[in-house]
Tab-separated table of C-alpha atoms in Angstrom:
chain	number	residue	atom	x	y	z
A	1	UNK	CA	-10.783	-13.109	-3.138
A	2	UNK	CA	-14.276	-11.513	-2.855
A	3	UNK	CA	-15.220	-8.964	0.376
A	4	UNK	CA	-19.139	-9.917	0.776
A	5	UNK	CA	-19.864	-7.857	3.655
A	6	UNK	CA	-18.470	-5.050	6.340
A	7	UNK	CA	-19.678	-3.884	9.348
A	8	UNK	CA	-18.124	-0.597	11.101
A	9	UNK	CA	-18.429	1.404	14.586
A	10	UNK	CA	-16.947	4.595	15.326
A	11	UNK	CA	-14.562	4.643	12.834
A	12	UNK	CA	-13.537	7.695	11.863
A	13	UNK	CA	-16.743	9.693	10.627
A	14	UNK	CA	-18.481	6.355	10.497
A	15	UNK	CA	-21.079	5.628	13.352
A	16	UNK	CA	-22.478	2.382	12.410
A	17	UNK	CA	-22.584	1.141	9.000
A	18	UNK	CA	-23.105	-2.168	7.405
A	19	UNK	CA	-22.755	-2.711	3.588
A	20	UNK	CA	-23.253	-5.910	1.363
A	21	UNK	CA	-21.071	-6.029	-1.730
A	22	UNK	CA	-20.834	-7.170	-5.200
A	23	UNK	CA	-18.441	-9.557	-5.884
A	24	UNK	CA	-17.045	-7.349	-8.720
A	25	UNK	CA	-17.783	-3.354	-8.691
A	26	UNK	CA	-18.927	-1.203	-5.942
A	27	UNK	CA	-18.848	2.067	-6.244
A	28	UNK	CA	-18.982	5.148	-4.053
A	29	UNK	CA	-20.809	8.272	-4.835
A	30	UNK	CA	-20.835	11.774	-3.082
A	31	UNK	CA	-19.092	14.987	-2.190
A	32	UNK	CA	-15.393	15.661	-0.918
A	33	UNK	CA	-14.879	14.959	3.077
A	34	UNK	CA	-18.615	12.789	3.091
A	35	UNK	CA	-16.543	9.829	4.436
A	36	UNK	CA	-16.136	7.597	0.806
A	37	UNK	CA	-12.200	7.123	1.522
A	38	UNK	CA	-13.104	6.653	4.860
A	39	UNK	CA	-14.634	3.220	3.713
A	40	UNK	CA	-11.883	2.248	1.809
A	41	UNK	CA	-9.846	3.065	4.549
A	42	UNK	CA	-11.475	0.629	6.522
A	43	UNK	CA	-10.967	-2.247	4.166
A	44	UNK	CA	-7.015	-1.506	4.208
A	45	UNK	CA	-7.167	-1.567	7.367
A	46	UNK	CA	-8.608	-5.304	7.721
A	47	UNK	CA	-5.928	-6.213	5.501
A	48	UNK	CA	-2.976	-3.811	6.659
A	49	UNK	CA	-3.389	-3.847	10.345
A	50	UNK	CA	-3.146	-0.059	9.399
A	51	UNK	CA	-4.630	3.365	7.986
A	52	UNK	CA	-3.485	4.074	4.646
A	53	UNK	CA	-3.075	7.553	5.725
A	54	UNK	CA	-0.698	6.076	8.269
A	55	UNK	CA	-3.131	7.539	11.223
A	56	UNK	CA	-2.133	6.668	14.302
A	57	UNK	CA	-4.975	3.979	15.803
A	58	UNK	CA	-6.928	7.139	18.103
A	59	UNK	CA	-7.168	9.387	15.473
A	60	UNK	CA	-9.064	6.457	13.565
A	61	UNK	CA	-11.748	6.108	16.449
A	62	UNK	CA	-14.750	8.569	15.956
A	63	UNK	CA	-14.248	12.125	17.430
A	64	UNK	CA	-16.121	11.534	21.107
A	65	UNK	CA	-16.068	7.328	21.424
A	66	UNK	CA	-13.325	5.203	23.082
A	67	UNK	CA	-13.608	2.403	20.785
A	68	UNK	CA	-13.900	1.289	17.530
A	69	UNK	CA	-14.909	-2.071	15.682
A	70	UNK	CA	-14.198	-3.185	11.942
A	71	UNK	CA	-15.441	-6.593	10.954
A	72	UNK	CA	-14.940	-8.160	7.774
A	73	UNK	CA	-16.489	-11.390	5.869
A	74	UNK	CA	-14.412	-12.601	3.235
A	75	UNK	CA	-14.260	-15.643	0.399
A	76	UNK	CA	-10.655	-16.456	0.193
A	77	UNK	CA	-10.453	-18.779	-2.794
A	78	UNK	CA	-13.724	-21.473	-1.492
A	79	UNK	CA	-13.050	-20.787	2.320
A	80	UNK	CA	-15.038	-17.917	4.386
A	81	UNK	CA	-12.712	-15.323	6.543
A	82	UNK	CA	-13.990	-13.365	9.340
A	83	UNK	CA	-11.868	-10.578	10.517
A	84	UNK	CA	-12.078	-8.242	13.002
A	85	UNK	CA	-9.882	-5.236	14.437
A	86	UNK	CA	-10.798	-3.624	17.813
A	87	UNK	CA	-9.488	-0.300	18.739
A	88	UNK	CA	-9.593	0.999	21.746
A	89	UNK	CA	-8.459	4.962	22.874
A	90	UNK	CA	-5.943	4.551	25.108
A	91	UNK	CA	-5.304	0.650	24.769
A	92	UNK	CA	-3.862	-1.487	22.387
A	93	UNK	CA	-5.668	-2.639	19.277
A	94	UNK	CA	-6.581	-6.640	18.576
A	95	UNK	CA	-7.309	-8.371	15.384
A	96	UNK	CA	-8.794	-11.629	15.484
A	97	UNK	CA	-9.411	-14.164	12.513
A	98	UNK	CA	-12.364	-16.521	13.092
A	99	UNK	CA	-12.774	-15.358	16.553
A	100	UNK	CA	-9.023	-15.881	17.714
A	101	UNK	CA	-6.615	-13.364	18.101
A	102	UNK	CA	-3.858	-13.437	16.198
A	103	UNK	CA	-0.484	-13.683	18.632
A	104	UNK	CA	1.741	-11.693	16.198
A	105	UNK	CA	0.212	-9.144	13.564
A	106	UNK	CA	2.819	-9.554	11.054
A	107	UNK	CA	1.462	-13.353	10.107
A	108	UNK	CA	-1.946	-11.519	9.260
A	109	UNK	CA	0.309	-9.445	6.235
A	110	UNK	CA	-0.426	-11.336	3.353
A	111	UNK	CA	-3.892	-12.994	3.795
A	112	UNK	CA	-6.131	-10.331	2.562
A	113	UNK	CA	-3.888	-8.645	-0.742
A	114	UNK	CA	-5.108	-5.378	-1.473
A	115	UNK	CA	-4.273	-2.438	-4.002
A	116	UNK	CA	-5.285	1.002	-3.293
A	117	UNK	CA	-4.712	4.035	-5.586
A	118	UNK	CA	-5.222	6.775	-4.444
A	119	UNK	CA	-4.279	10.767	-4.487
A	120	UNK	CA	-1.348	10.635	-1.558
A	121	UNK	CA	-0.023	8.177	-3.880
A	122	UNK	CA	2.002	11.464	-5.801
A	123	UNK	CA	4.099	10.834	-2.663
A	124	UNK	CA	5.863	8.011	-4.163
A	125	UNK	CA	7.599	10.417	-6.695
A	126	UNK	CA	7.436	13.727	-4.797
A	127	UNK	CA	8.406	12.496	-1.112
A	128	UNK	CA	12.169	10.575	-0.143
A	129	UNK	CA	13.390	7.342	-0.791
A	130	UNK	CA	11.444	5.933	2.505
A	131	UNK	CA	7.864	6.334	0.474
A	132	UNK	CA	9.235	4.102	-2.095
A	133	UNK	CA	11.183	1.483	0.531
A	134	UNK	CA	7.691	1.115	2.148
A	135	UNK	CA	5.735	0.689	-1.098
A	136	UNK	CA	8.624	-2.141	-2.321
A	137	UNK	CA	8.474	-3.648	1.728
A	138	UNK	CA	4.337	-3.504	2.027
A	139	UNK	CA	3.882	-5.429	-1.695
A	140	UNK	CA	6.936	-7.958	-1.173
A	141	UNK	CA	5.699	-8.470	2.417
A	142	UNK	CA	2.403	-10.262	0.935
A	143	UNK	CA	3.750	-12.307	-0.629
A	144	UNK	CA	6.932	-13.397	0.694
A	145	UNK	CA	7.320	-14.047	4.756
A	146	UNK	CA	11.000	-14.983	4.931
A	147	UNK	CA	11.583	-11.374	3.449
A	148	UNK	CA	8.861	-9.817	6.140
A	149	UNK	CA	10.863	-12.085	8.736
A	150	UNK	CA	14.459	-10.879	7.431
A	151	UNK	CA	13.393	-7.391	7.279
A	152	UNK	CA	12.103	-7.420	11.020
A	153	UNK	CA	15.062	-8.375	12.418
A	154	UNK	CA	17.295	-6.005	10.312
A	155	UNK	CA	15.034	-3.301	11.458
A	156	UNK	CA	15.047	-4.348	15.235
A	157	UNK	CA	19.179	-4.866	14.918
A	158	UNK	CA	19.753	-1.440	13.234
A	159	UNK	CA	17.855	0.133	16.083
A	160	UNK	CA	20.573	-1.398	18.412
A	161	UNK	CA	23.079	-0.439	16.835
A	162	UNK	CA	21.970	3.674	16.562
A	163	UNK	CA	21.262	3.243	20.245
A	164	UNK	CA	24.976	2.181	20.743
A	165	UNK	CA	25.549	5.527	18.116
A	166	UNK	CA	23.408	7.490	20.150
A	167	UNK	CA	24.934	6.442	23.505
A	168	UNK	CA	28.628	7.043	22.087
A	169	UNK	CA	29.707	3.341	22.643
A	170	UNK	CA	33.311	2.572	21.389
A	171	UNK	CA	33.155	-1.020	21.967
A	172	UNK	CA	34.717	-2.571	17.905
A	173	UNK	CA	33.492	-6.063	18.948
A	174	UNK	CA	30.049	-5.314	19.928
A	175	UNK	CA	29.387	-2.982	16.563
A	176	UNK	CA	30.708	-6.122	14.690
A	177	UNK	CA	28.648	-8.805	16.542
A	178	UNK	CA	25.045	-6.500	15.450
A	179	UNK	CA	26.493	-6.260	12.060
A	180	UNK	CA	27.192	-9.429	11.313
A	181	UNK	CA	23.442	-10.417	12.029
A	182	UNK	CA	22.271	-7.529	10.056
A	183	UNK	CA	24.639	-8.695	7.194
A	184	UNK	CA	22.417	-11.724	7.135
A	185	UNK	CA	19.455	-10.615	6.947
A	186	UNK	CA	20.397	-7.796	4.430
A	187	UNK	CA	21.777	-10.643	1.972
A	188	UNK	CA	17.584	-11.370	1.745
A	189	UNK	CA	15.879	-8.027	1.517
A	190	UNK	CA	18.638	-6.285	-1.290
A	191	UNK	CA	18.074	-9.641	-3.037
A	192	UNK	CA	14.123	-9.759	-3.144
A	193	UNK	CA	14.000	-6.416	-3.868
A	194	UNK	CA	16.316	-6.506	-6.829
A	195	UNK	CA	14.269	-9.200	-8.056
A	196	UNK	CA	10.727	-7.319	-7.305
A	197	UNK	CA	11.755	-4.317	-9.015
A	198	UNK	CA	12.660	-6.287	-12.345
A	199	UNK	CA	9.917	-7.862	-12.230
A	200	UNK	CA	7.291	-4.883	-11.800
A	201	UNK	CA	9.062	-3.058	-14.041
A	202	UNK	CA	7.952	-5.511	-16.734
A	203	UNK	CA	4.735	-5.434	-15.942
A	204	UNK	CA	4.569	-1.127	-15.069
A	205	UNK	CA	5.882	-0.347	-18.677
A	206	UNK	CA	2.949	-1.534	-21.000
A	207	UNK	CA	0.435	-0.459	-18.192
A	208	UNK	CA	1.995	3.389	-19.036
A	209	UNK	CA	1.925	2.925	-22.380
A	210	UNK	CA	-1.442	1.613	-22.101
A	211	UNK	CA	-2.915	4.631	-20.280
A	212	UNK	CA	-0.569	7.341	-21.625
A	213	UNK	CA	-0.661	6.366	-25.140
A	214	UNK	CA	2.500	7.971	-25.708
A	215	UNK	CA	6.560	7.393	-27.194
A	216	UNK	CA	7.605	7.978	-23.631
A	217	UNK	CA	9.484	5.317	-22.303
A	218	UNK	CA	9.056	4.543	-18.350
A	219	UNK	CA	11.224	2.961	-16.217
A	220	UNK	CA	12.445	1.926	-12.150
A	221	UNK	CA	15.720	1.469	-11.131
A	222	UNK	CA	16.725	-0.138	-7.925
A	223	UNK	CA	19.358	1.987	-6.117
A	224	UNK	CA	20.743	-0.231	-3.424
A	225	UNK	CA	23.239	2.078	-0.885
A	226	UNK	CA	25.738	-0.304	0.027
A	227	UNK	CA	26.514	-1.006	-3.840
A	228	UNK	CA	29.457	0.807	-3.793
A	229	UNK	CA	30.912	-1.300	-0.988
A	230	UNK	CA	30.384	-4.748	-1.961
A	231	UNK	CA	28.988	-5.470	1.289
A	232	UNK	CA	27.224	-4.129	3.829
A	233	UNK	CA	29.764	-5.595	6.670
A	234	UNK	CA	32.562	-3.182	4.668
A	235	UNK	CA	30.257	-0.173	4.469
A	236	UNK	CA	29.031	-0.070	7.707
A	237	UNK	CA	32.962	-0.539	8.827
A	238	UNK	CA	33.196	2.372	6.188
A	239	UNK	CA	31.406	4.261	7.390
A	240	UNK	CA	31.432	3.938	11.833
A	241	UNK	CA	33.109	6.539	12.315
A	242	UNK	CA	30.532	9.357	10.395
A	243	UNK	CA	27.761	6.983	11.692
A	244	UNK	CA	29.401	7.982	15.144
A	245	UNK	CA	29.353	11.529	14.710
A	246	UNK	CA	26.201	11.765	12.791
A	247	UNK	CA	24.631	9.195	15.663
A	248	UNK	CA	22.406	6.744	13.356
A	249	UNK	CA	23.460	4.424	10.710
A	250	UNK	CA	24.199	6.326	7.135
A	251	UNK	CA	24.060	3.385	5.017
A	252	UNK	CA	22.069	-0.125	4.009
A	253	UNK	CA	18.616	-1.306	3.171
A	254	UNK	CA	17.164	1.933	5.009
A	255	UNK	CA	18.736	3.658	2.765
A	256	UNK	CA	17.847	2.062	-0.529
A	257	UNK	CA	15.892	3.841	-2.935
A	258	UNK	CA	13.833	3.387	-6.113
A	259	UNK	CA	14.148	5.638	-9.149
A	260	UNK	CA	11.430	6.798	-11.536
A	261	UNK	CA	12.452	8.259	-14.562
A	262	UNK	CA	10.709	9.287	-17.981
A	263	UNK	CA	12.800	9.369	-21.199
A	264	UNK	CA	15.826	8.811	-18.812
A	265	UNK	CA	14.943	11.765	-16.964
A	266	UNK	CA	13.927	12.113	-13.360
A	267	UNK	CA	10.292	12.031	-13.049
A	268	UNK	CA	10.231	14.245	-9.809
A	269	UNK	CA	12.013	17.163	-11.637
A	270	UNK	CA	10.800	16.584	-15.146
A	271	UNK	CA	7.009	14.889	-15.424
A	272	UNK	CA	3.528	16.978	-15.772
A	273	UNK	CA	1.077	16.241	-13.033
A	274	UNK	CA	-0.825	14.071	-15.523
A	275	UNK	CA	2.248	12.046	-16.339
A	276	UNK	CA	3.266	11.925	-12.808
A	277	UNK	CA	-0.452	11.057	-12.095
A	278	UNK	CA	-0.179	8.223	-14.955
A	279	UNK	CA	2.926	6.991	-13.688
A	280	UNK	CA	1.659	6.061	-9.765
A	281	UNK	CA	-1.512	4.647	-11.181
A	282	UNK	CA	0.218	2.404	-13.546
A	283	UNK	CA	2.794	1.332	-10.656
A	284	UNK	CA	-0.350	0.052	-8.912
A	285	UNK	CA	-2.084	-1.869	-11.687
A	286	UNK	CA	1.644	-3.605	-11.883
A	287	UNK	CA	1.139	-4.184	-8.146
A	288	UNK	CA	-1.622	-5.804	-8.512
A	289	UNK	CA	-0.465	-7.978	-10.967
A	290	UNK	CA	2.295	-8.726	-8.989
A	291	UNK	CA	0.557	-9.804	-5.893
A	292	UNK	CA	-2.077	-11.456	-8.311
A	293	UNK	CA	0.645	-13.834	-9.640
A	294	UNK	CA	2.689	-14.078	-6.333
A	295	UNK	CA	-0.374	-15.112	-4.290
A	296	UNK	CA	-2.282	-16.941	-6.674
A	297	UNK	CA	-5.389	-14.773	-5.325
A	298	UNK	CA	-6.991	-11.370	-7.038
A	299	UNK	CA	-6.412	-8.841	-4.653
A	300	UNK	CA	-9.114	-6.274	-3.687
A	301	UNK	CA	-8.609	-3.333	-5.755
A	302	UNK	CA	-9.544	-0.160	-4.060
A	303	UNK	CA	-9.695	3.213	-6.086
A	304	UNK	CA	-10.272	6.573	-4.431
A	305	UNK	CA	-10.372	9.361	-6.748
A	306	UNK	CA	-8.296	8.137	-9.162
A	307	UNK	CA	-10.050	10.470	-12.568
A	308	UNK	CA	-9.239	14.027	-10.881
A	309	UNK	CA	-6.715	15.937	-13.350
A	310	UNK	CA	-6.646	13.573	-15.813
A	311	UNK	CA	-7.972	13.983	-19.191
A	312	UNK	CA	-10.903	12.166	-21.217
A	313	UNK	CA	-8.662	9.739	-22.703
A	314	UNK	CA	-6.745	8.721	-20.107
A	315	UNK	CA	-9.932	8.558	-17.982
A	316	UNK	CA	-11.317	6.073	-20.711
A	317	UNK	CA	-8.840	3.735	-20.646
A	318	UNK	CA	-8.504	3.134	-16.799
A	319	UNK	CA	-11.936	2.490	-16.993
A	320	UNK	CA	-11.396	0.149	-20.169
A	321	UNK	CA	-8.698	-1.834	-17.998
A	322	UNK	CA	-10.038	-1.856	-14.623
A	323	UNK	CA	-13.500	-3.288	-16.108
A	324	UNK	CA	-12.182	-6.466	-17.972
A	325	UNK	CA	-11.612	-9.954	-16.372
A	326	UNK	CA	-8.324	-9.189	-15.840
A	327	UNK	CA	-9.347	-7.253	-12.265
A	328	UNK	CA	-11.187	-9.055	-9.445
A	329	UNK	CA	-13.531	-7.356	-7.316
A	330	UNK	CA	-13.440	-3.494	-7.373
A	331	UNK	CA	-14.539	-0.467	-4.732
A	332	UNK	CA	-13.918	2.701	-5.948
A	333	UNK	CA	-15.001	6.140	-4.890
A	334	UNK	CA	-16.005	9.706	-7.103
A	335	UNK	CA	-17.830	12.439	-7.354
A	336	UNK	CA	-18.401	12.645	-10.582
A	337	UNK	CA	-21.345	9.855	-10.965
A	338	UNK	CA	-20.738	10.073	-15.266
A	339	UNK	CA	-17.607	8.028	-14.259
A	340	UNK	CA	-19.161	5.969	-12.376
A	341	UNK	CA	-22.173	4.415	-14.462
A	342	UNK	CA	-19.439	4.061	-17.383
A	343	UNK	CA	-17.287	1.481	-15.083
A	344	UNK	CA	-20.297	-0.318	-14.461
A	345	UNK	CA	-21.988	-0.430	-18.012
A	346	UNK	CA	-18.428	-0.980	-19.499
A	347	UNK	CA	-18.021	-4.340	-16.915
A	348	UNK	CA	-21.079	-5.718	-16.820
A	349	UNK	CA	-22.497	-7.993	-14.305
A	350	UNK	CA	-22.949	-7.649	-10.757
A	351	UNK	CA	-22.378	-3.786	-9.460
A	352	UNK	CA	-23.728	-1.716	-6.258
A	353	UNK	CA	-23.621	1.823	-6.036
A	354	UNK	CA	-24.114	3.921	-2.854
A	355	UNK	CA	-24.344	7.557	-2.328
A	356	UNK	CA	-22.366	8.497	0.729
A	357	UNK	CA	-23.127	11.781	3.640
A	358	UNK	CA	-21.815	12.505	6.827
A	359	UNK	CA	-20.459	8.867	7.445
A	360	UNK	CA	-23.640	7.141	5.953
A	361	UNK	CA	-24.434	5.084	2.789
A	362	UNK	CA	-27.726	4.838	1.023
A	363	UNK	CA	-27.971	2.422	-1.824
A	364	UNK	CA	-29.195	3.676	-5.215
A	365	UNK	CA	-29.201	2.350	-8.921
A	366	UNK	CA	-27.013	2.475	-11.352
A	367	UNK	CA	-28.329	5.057	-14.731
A	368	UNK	CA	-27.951	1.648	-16.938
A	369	UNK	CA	-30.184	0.199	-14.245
A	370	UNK	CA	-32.824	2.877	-14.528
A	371	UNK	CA	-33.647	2.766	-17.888
């Protein structure tokens, strides 16, 4: 899948920008806060129906403007895409594909796969269980719409039932008539994401060794909540009567975690910030395998600042495994521009480099270009 073009208004520091890109690396060059993540932003976005950042959709419209526009032209396999998300301060946002506007956003989850790696990806270790449940949910999602569909409804029926929490309802056979449904949709999500952690963990491990270069041996463990139970019908039953003091719902899927750990250690309490750097970057390279295989497409691989506090070697061999075949097209931000012309020389082929200020982009060449 191949992003040829992007046009932008008033998004975020962004006034009006259009950019034509190279089917493999694109690269963006300037200084901290010039708006280069901004851009990649922006392509999430058209994929995600969201910021990465998790921005709520006025703080993504330019300080001073009520409205933004994002529109993207895409080659999905041999067929052209055009997207476009409208913002609007105040109103409600609309995506449209070709020109029509998509009824449900959800069914757009999936159609444009992207990766991005980037520095608030430390979260995944550092942060709770609920980083982790969203990075499992957003990659599965893609991929899989009968798990998007399950985990919908198990979302919109555990909201009922911590309203009936909240609300101090005593009524046995209602509880049991919201639980039952959740039961069913639970049976899909623990499921998938049993099976999506075994199967990223096969493909995370040699992408740590890879980079790290070490003995260490990775690892990711799916914690489900309800496994002590058997069920999720017997733990919520468990478990109604803390639920009703404590007001929300204590245990299933929401509660499920993922667990990193190094040498069989935790790798919150016990990694380096290189390691723990190593660690989320290889996590996405296996997500992007993942999705590659799952969709049958190359998703768009966007990198923002991925070489700060890590050293030379490690440096070199992202750059060794980001630049083969393996990786479809690339957009990747720095400010160190030594990193950049050694992506591009090191891939070959078709490349664009921009230097980025205050929200705009100026094309210039590559050093390999220039001699």
């Amino acid at each position: 899948m191949i992003l040829q073009s992007i046009a932008l208004t008033n998004f975020k520091n962004i006034a009006a920008a259009q950019l034509d890109f190279s089917p493999k690396i694109n690269c963006l060059l300037g200084d901290n806060g010039m708006g280069k993540s901004n851009l990649l932003d922006a392509i999430h976005y058209l994929s995600f129906v969201r910021s990465y950042g998790r921005l709520s959709d006025s703080l993504l419209i330019r300080r001073g403007e009520d409205f933004a526009i994002l529109k993207g032209q895409y080659l999905r396999g041999d067929t052209p895409e055009e997207i476009t998300a409208g913002l609007r301060r105040g109103g409600r946002k609309s995506l449209r594909r070709g020109g029509k506007e998509y009824k449900r956003l959800s069914t757009h989850i999936g159609l444009l796969p992207a990766v991005m790696v980037a520095p608030a990806d430390l979260s995944l270790v550092t942060e709770s269980g609920e980083e982790r449940r969203r990075f499992a949910d957003m990659i599965i999602s893609q991929s899989d719409t009968a798990y998007l569909d399950a985990l919908i409804r198990y979302n919109h029926l555990l909201e009922q039932r911590n309203r009936l929490l909240r609300d101090g309802a005593e009524d046995r056979a209602l509880y049991e008539t919201i639980e039952v449904m959740m039961d069913a949709a639970v049976a899909i999500i623990t499921d998938r994401r049993q099976a999506f952690v075994d199967r990223l963990t096969e493909i995370f491990v040699p992408y740590y060794n890879r980079i790290a270069d070490t003995n260490e041996v990775p690892a990711l463990t799916y914690a489900a909540s309800t496994a002590a139970y058997g069920s999720l019908l017997d733990a919520l039953e468990h478990n109604r009567r803390r639920d009703h003091i404590l007001t929300h719902t204590s245990v299933g899927p929401h509660r499920d975690d993922i667990v990193f750990t190094l040498d069989d250690m935790p790798l919150r309490a016990t990694a380096s910030q290189g390691q723990t750097k190593t660690f989320t970057i290889a996590l996405r390279f296996a997500q992007y395998d993942f999705l590659a295989q799952a969709t049958g497409l190359k998703p768009l691989l966007l990198l923002d600042d991925i070489f700060d506090k890590l050293d030379a070697r490690r440096v070199a061999r992202i750059i060794d495994i980001v630049s083969s075949a393996d990786f479809g097209q690339i957009f990747i931000t720095d400010t160190n521009r030594k990193h950049l012309d050694e992506l591009m020389l090191d891939a070959g082929g078709d490349h664009r480099l921009w230097h980025v200020n205050n929200g705009e982009y100026s094309p210039i060449l590559s050093s390999n270009e220039t001699n």
